[in-house]
PDB file of C-alpha atoms and ligand atoms in Angstrom:
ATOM      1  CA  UNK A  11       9.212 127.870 -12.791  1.00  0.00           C
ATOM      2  CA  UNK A  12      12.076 128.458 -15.262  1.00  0.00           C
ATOM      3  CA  UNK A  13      15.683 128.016 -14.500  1.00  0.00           C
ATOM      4  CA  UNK A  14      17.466 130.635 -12.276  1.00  0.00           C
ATOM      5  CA  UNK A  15      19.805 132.917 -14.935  1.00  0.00           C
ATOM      6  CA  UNK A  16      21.535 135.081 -11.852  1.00  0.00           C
ATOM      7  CA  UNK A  17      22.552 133.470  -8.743  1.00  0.00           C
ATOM      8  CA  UNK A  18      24.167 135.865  -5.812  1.00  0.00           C
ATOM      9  CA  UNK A  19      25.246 133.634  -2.547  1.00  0.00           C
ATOM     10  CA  UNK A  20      26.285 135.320   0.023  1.00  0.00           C
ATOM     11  CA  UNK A  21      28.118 138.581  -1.197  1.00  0.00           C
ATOM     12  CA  UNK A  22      30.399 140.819   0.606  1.00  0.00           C
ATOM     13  CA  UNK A  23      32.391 143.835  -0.722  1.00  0.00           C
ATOM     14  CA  UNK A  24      34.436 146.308   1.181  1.00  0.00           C
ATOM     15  CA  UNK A  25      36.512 148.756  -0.190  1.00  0.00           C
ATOM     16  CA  UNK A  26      39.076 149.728   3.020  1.00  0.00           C
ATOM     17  CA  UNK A  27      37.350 149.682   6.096  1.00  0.00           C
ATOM     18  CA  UNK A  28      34.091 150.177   4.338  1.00  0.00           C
ATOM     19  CA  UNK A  29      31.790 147.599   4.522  1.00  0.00           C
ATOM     20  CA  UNK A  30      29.304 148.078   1.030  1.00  0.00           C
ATOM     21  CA  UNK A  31      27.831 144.962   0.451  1.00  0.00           C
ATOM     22  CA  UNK A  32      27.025 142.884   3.771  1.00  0.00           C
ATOM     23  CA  UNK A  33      25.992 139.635   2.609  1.00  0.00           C
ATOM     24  CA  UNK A  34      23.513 139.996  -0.247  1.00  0.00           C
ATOM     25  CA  UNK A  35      21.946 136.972  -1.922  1.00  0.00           C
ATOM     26  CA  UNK A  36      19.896 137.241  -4.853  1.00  0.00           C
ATOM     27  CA  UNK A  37      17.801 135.262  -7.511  1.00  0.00           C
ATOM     28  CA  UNK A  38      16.680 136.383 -10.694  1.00  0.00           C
ATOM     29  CA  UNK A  39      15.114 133.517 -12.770  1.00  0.00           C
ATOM     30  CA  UNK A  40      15.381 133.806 -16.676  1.00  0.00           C
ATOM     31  CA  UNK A  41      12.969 136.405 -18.351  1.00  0.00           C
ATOM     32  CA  UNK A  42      12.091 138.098 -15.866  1.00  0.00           C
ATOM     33  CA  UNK A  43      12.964 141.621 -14.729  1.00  0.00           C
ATOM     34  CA  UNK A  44      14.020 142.254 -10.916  1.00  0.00           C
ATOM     35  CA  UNK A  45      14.009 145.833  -9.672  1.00  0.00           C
ATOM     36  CA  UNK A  46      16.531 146.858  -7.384  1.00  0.00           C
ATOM     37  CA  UNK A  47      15.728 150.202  -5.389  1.00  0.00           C
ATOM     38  CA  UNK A  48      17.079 151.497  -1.924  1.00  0.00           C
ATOM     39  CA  UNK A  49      18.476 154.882  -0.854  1.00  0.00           C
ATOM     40  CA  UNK A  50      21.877 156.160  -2.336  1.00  0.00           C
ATOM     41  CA  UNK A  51      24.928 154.941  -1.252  1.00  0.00           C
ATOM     42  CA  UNK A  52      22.989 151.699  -0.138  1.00  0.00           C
ATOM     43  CA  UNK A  53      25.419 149.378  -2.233  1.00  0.00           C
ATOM     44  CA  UNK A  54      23.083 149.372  -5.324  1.00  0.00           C
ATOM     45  CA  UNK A  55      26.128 150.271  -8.288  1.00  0.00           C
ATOM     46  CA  UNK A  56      28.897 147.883  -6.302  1.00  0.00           C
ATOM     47  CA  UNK A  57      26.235 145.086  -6.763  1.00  0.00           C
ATOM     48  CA  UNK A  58      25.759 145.467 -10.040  1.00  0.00           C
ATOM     49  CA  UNK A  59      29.871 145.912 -10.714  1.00  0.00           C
ATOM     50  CA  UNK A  60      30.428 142.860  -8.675  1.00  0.00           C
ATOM     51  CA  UNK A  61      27.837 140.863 -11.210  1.00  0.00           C
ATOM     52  CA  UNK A  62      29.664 141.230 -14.222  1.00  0.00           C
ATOM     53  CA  UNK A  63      32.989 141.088 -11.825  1.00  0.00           C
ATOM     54  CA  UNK A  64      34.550 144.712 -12.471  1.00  0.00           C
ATOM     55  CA  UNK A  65      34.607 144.210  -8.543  1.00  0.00           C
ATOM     56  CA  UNK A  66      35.906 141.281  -7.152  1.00  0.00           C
ATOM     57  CA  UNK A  67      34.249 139.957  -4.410  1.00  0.00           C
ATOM     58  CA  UNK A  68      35.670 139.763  -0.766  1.00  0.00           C
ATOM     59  CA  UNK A  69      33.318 136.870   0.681  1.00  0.00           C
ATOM     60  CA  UNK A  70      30.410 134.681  -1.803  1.00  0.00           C
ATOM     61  CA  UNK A  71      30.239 134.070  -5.179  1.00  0.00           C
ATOM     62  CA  UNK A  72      27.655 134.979  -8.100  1.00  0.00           C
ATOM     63  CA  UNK A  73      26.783 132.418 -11.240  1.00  0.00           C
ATOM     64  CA  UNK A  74      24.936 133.466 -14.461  1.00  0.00           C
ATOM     65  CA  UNK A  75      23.567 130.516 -16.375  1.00  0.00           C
ATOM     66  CA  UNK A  76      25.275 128.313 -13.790  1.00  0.00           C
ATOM     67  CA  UNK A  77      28.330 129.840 -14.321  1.00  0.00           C
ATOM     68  CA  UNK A  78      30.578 130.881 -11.358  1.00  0.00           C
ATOM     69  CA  UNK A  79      31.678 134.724 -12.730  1.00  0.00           C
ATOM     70  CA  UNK A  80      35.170 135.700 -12.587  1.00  0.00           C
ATOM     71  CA  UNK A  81      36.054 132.361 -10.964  1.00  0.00           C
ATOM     72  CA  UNK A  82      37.156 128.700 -10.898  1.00  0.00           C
ATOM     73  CA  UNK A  83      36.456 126.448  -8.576  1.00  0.00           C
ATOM     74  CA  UNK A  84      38.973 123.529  -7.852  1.00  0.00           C
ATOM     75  CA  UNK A  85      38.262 121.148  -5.155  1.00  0.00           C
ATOM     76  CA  UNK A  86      36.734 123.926  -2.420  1.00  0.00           C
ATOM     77  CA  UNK A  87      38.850 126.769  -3.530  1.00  0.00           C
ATOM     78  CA  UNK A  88      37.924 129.428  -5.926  1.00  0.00           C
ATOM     79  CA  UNK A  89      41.081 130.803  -8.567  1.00  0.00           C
ATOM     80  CA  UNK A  90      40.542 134.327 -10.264  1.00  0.00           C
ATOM     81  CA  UNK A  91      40.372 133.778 -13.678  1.00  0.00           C
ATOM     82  CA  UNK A  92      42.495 135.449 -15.886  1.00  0.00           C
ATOM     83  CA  UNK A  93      41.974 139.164 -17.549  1.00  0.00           C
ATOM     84  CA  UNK A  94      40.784 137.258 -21.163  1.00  0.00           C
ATOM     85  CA  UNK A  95      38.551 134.939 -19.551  1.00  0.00           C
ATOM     86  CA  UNK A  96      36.846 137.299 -17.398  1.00  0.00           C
ATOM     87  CA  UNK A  97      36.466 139.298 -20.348  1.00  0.00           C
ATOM     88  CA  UNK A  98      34.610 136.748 -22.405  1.00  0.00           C
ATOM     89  CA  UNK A  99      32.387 136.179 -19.321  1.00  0.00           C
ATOM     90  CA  UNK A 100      31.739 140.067 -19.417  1.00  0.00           C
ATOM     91  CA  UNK A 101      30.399 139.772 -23.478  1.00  0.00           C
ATOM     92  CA  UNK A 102      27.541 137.664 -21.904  1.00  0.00           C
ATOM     93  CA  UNK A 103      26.725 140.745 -19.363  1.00  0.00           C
ATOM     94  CA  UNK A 104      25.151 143.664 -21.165  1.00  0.00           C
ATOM     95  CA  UNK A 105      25.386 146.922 -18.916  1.00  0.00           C
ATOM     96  CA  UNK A 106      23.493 149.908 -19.490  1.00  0.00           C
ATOM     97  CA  UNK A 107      25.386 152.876 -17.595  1.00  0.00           C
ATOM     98  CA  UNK A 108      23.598 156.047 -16.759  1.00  0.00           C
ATOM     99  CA  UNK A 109      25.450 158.498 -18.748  1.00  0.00           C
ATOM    100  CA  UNK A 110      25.179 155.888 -21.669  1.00  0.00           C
ATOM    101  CA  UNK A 111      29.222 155.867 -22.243  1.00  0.00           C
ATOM    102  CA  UNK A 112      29.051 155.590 -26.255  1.00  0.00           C
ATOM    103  CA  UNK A 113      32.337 155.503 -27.989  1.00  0.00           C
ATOM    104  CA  UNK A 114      32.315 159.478 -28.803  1.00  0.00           C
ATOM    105  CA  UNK A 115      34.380 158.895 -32.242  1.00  0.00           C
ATOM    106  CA  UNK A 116      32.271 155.851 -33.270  1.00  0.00           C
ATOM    107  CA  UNK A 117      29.164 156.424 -35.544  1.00  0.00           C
ATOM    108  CA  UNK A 118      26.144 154.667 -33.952  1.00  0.00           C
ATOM    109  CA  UNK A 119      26.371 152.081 -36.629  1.00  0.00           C
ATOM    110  CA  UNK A 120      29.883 151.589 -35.606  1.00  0.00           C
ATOM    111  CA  UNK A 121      28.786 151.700 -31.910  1.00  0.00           C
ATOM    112  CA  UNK A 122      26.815 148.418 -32.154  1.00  0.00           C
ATOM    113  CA  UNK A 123      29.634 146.449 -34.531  1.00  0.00           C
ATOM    114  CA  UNK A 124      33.119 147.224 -32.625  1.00  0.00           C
ATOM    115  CA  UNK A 125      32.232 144.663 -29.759  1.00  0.00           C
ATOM    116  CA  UNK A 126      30.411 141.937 -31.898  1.00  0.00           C
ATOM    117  CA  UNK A 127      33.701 141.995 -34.444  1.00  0.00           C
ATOM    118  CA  UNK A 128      36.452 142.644 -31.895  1.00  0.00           C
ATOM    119  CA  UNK A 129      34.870 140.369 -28.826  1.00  0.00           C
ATOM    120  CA  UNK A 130      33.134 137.692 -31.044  1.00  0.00           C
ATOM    121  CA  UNK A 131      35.110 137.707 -34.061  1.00  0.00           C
ATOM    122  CA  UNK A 132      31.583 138.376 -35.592  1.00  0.00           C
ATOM    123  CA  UNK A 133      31.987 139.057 -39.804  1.00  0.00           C
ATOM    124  CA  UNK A 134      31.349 142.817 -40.280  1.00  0.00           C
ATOM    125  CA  UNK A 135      28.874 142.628 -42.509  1.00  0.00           C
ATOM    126  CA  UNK A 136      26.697 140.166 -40.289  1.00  0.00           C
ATOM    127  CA  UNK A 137      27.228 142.141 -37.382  1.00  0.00           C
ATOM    128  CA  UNK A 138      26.126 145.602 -39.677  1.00  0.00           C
ATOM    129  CA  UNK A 139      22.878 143.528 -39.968  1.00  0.00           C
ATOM    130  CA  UNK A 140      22.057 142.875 -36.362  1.00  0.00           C
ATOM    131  CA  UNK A 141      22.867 146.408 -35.236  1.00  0.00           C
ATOM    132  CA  UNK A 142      20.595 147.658 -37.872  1.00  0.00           C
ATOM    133  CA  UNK A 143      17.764 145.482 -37.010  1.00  0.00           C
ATOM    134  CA  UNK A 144      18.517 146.412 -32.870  1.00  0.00           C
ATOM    135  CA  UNK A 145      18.796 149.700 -34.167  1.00  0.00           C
ATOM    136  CA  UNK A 146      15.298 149.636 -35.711  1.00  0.00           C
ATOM    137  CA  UNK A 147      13.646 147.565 -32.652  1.00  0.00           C
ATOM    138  CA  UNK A 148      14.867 150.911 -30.382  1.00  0.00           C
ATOM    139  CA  UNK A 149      13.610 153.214 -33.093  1.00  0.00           C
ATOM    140  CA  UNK A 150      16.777 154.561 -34.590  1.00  0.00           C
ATOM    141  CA  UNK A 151      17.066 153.473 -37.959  1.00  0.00           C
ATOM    142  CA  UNK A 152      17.342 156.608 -39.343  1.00  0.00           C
ATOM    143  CA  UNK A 153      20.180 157.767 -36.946  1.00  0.00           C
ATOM    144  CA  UNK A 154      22.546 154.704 -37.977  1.00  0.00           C
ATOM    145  CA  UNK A 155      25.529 157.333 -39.550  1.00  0.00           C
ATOM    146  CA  UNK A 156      25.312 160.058 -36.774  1.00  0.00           C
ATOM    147  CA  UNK A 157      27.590 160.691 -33.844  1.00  0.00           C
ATOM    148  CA  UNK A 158      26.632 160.571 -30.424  1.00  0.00           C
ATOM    149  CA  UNK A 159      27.077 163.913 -30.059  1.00  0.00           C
ATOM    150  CA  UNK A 160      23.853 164.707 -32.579  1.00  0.00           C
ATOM    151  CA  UNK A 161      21.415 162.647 -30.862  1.00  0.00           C
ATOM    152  CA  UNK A 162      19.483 163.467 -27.198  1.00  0.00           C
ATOM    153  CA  UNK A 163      20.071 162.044 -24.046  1.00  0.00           C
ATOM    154  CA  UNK A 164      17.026 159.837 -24.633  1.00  0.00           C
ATOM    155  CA  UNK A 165      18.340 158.767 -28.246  1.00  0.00           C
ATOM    156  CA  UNK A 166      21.811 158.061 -26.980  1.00  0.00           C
ATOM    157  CA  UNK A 167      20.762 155.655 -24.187  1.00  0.00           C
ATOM    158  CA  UNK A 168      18.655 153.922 -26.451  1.00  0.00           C
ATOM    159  CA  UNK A 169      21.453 153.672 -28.614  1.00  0.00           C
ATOM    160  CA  UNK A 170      23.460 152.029 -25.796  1.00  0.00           C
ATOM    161  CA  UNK A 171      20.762 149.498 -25.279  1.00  0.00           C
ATOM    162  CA  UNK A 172      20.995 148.687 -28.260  1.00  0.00           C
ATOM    163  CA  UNK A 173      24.679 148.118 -28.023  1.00  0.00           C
ATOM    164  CA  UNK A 174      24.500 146.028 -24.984  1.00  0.00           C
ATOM    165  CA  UNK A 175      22.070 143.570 -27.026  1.00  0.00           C
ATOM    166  CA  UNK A 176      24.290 143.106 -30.014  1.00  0.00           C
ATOM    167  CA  UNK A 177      26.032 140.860 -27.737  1.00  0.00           C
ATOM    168  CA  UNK A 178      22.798 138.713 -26.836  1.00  0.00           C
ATOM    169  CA  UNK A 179      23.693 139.094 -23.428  1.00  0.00           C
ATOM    170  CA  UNK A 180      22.038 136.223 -21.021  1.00  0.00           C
ATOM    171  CA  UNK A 181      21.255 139.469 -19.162  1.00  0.00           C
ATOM    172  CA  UNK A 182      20.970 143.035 -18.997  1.00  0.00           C
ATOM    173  CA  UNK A 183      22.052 144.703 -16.140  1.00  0.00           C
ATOM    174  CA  UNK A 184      20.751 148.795 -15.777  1.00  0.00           C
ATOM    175  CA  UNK A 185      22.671 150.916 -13.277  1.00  0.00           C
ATOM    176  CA  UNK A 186      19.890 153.754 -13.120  1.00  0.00           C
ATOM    177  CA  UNK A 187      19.334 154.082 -16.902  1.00  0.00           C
ATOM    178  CA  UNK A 188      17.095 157.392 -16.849  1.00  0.00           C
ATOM    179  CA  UNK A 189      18.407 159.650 -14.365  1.00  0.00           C
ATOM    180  CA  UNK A 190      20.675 161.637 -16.441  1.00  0.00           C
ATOM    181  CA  UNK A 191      17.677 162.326 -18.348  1.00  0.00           C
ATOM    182  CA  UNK A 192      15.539 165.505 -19.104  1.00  0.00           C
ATOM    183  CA  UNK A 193      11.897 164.403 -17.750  1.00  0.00           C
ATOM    184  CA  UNK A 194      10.491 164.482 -20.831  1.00  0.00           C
ATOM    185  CA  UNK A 195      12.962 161.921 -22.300  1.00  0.00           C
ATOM    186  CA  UNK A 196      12.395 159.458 -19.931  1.00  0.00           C
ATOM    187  CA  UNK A 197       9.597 157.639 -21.324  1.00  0.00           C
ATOM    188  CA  UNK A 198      11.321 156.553 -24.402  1.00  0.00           C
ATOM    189  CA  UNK A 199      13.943 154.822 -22.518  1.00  0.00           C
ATOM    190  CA  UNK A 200      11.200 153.260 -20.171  1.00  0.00           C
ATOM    191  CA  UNK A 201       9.431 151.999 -23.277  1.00  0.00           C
ATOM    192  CA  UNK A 202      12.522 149.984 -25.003  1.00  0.00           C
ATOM    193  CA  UNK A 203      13.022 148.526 -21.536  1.00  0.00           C
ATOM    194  CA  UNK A 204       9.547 147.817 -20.978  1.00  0.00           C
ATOM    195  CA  UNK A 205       9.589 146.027 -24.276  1.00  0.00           C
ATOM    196  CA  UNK A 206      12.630 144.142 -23.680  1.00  0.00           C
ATOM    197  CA  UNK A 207      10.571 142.820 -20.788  1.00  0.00           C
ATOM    198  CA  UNK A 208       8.065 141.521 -22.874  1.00  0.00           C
ATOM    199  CA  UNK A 209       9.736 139.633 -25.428  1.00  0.00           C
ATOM    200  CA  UNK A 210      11.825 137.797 -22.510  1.00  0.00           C
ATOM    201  CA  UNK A 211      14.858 139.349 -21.613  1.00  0.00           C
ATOM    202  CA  UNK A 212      16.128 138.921 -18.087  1.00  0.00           C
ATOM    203  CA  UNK A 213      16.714 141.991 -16.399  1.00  0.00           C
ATOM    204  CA  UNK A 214      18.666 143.830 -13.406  1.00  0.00           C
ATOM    205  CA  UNK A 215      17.259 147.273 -13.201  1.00  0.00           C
ATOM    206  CA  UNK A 216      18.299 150.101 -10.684  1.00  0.00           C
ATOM    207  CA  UNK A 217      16.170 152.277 -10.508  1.00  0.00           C
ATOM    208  CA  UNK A 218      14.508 155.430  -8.720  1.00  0.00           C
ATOM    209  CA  UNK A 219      11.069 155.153 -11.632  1.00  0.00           C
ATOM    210  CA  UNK A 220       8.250 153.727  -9.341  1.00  0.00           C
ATOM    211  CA  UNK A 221       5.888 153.764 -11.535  1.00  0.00           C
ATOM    212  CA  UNK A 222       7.922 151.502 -13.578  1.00  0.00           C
ATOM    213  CA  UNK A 223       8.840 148.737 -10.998  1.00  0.00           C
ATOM    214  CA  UNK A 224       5.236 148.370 -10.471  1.00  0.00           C
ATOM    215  CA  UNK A 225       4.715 147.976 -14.154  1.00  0.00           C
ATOM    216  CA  UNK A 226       7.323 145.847 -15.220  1.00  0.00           C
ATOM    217  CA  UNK A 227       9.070 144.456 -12.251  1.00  0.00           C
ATOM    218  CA  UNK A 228       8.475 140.646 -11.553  1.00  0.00           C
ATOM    219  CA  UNK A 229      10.593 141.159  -8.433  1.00  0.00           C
ATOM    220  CA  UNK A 230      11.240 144.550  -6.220  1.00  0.00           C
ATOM    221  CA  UNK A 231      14.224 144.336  -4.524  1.00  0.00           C
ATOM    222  CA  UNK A 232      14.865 147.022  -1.469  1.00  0.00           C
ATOM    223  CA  UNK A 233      18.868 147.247  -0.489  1.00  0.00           C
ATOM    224  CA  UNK A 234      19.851 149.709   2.267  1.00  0.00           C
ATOM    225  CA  UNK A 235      22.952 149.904   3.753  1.00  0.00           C
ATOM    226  CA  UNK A 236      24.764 147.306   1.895  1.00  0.00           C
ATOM    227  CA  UNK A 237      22.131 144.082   2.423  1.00  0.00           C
ATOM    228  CA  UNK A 238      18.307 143.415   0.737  1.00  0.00           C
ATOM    229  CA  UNK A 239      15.998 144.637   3.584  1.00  0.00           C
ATOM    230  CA  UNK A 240      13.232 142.397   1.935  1.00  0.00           C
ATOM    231  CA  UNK A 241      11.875 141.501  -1.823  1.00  0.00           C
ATOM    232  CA  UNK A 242       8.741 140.181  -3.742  1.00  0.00           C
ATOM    233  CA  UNK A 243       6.216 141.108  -6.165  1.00  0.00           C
ATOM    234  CA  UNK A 244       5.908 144.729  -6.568  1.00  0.00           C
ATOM    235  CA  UNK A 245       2.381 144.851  -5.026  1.00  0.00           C
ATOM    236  CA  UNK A 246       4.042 143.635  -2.039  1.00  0.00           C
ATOM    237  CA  UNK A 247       7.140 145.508  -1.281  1.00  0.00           C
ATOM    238  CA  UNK A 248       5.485 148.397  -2.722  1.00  0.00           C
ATOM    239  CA  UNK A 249       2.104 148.568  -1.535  1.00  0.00           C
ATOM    240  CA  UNK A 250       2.599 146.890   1.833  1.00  0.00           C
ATOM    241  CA  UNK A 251       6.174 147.034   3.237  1.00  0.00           C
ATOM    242  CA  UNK A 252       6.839 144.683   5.909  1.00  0.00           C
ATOM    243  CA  UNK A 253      10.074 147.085   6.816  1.00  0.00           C
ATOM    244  CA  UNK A 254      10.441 150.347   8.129  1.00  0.00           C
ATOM    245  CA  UNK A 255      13.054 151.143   6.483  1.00  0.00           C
ATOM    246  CA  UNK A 256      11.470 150.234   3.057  1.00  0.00           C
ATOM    247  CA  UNK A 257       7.998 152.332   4.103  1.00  0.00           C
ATOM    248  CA  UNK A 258      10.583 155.194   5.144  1.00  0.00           C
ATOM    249  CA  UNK A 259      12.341 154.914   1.376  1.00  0.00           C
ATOM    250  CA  UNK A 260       8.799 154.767  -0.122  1.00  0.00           C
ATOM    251  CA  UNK A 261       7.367 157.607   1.278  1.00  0.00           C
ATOM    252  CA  UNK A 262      10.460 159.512   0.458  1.00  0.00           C
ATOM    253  CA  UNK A 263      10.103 158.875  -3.660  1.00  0.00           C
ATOM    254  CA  UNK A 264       6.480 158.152  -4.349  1.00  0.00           C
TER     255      UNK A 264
HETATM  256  P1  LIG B   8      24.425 153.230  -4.677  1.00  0.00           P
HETATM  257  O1  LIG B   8      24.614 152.829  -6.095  1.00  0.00           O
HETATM  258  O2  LIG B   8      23.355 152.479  -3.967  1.00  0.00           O
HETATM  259  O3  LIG B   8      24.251 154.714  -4.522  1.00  0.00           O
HETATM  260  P2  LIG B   8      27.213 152.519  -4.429  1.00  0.00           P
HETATM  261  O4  LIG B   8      27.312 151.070  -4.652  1.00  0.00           O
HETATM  262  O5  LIG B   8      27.609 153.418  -5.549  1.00  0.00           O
HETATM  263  O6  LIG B   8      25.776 152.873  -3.882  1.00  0.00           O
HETATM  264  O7  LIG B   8      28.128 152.921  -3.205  1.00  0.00           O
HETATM  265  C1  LIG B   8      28.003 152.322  -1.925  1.00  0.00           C
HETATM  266  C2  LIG B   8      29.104 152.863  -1.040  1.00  0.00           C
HETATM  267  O8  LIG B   8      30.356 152.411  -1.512  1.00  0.00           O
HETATM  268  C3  LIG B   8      29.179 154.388  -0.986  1.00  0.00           C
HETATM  269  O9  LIG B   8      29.481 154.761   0.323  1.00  0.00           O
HETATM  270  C4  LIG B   8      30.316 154.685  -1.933  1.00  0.00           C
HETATM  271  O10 LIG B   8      30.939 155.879  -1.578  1.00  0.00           O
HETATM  272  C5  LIG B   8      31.231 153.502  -1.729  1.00  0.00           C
HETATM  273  N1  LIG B   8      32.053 153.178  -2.894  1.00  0.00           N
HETATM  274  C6  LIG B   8      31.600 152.791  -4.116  1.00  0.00           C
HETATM  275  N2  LIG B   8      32.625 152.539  -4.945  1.00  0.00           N
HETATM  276  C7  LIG B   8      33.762 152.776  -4.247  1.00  0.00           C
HETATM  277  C8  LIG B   8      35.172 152.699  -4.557  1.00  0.00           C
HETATM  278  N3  LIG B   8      35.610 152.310  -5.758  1.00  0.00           N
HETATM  279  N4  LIG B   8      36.042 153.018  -3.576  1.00  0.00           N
HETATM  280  C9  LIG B   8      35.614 153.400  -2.352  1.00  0.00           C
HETATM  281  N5  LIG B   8      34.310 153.493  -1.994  1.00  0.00           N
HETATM  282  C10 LIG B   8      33.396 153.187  -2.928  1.00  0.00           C
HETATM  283 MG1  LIG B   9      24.483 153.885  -7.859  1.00  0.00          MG
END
């Protein structure tokens, strides 16, 4: 069994009086690919947001790589850590959004190098070579001098993966990464994920794509209503819920 990269104890977020995340805990080992799904509004996005702490948490903590995120501990106590260090801990957190979120006035050259140079004090010209060899493992070469704006939905996202590698993030985290996609434009996104998969990477994907999870998922996670209702393989949790509520999901998006 290899090492556990993500580590969630005991997470709980509220924002007021509302109550989104009620205790969640959550292992994801490294190189493999967990799957969360559940029902909107189930907590899914604050989970992710809490993992690469652009929410703090009220109650828990989460480590990557044995790293507490966001925090310091000091006897029992945890401190915040300050805006720069939490910002460093972010450049080893790769997020894919789902409406990809590319700098609009950046070429897609330029797209990949401003974080590697600004974050990592990475030499232009080295980081020029990495996002042209990330660019041509997504299958944009050809696209490294145009503007987002030129490219399709499907090109753009793939683009932002892309982006989020050129840190060589310890993991990728995917908050829905196809649904502000045109069907057909799916696939291509599905493919440089399922490929990232292959080679390694350790993955957080949310996602409504079933036919993905049971393809590429090494864990299915099912949240509703801010806690996970249960996890395992994907022939399990898909194929033979032990919940109600997860058979009642199911049969609402297969
Ligand atoms: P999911 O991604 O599963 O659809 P979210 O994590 O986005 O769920 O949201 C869970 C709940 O938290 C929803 O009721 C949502 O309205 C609420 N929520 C999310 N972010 C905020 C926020 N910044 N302030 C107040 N409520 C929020
Ligand atoms: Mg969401």
């Amino acid at each position: 069994m290899s090492e556990v990269m993500v580590d969630v104890h005991g997470v709980h977020k509220s924002f007021g009086p509302l109550e989104v995340l009620r205790g969640v805990d959550l292992r994801v080992r490294a190189g493999e690919v967990t799957v969360i799904l559940g029902p909107s509004g189930s907590g899914k996005s604050t989970l992710l947001r809490t993992i690469n702490h652009l929410e703090k948490v009220n109650r828990g903590w989460i480590s990557i790589d044995g790293e507490l995120i966001g925090y310091r501990r000091s006897g029992n106590r945890l401190h915040e850590l300050k805006e720069k260090d939490v910002l460093k801990q972010r450049t080893h957190i790769g997020f894919v959004f789902q409406n990809f979120n590319l700098f609009p006035h950046l070429t897609v050259l330029d797209n990949l190098v401003e974080a590697p140079v600004s974050a990592l004090r990475r030499p232009r010209k080295e980081a020029e070579e990495t996002a042209r060899r990330l660019l041509e493992r997504v299958g944009l070469a050809d696209k490294a001098g145009a503007y987002p704006r030129q490219l399709s939905g499907g090109q753009q996202q793939r683009v932002a993966i892309a982006r989020a590698l050129a840190l060589e993030p310890k993991v990728l985290l995917f908050d829905e990464p196809t649904s502000a996609l045109d069907p057909e434009l799916v696939g291509e996104v599905l493919d440089v994920i399922k490929d990232l998969a292959r080679t390694g990477t350790t993955m957080i994907v949310v996602t409504h794509e079933i036919g993905f999870a049971r393809e590429v998922a090494d864990t299915v996670v099912f949240m509703d209503d801010g806690v996970v209702v249960e996890q395992g393989p994907p022939a399990a949790v898909l194929d033979a819920p032990r919940h109600e509520r997860t058979r009642a999901f199911l049969s609402k998006v297969l």
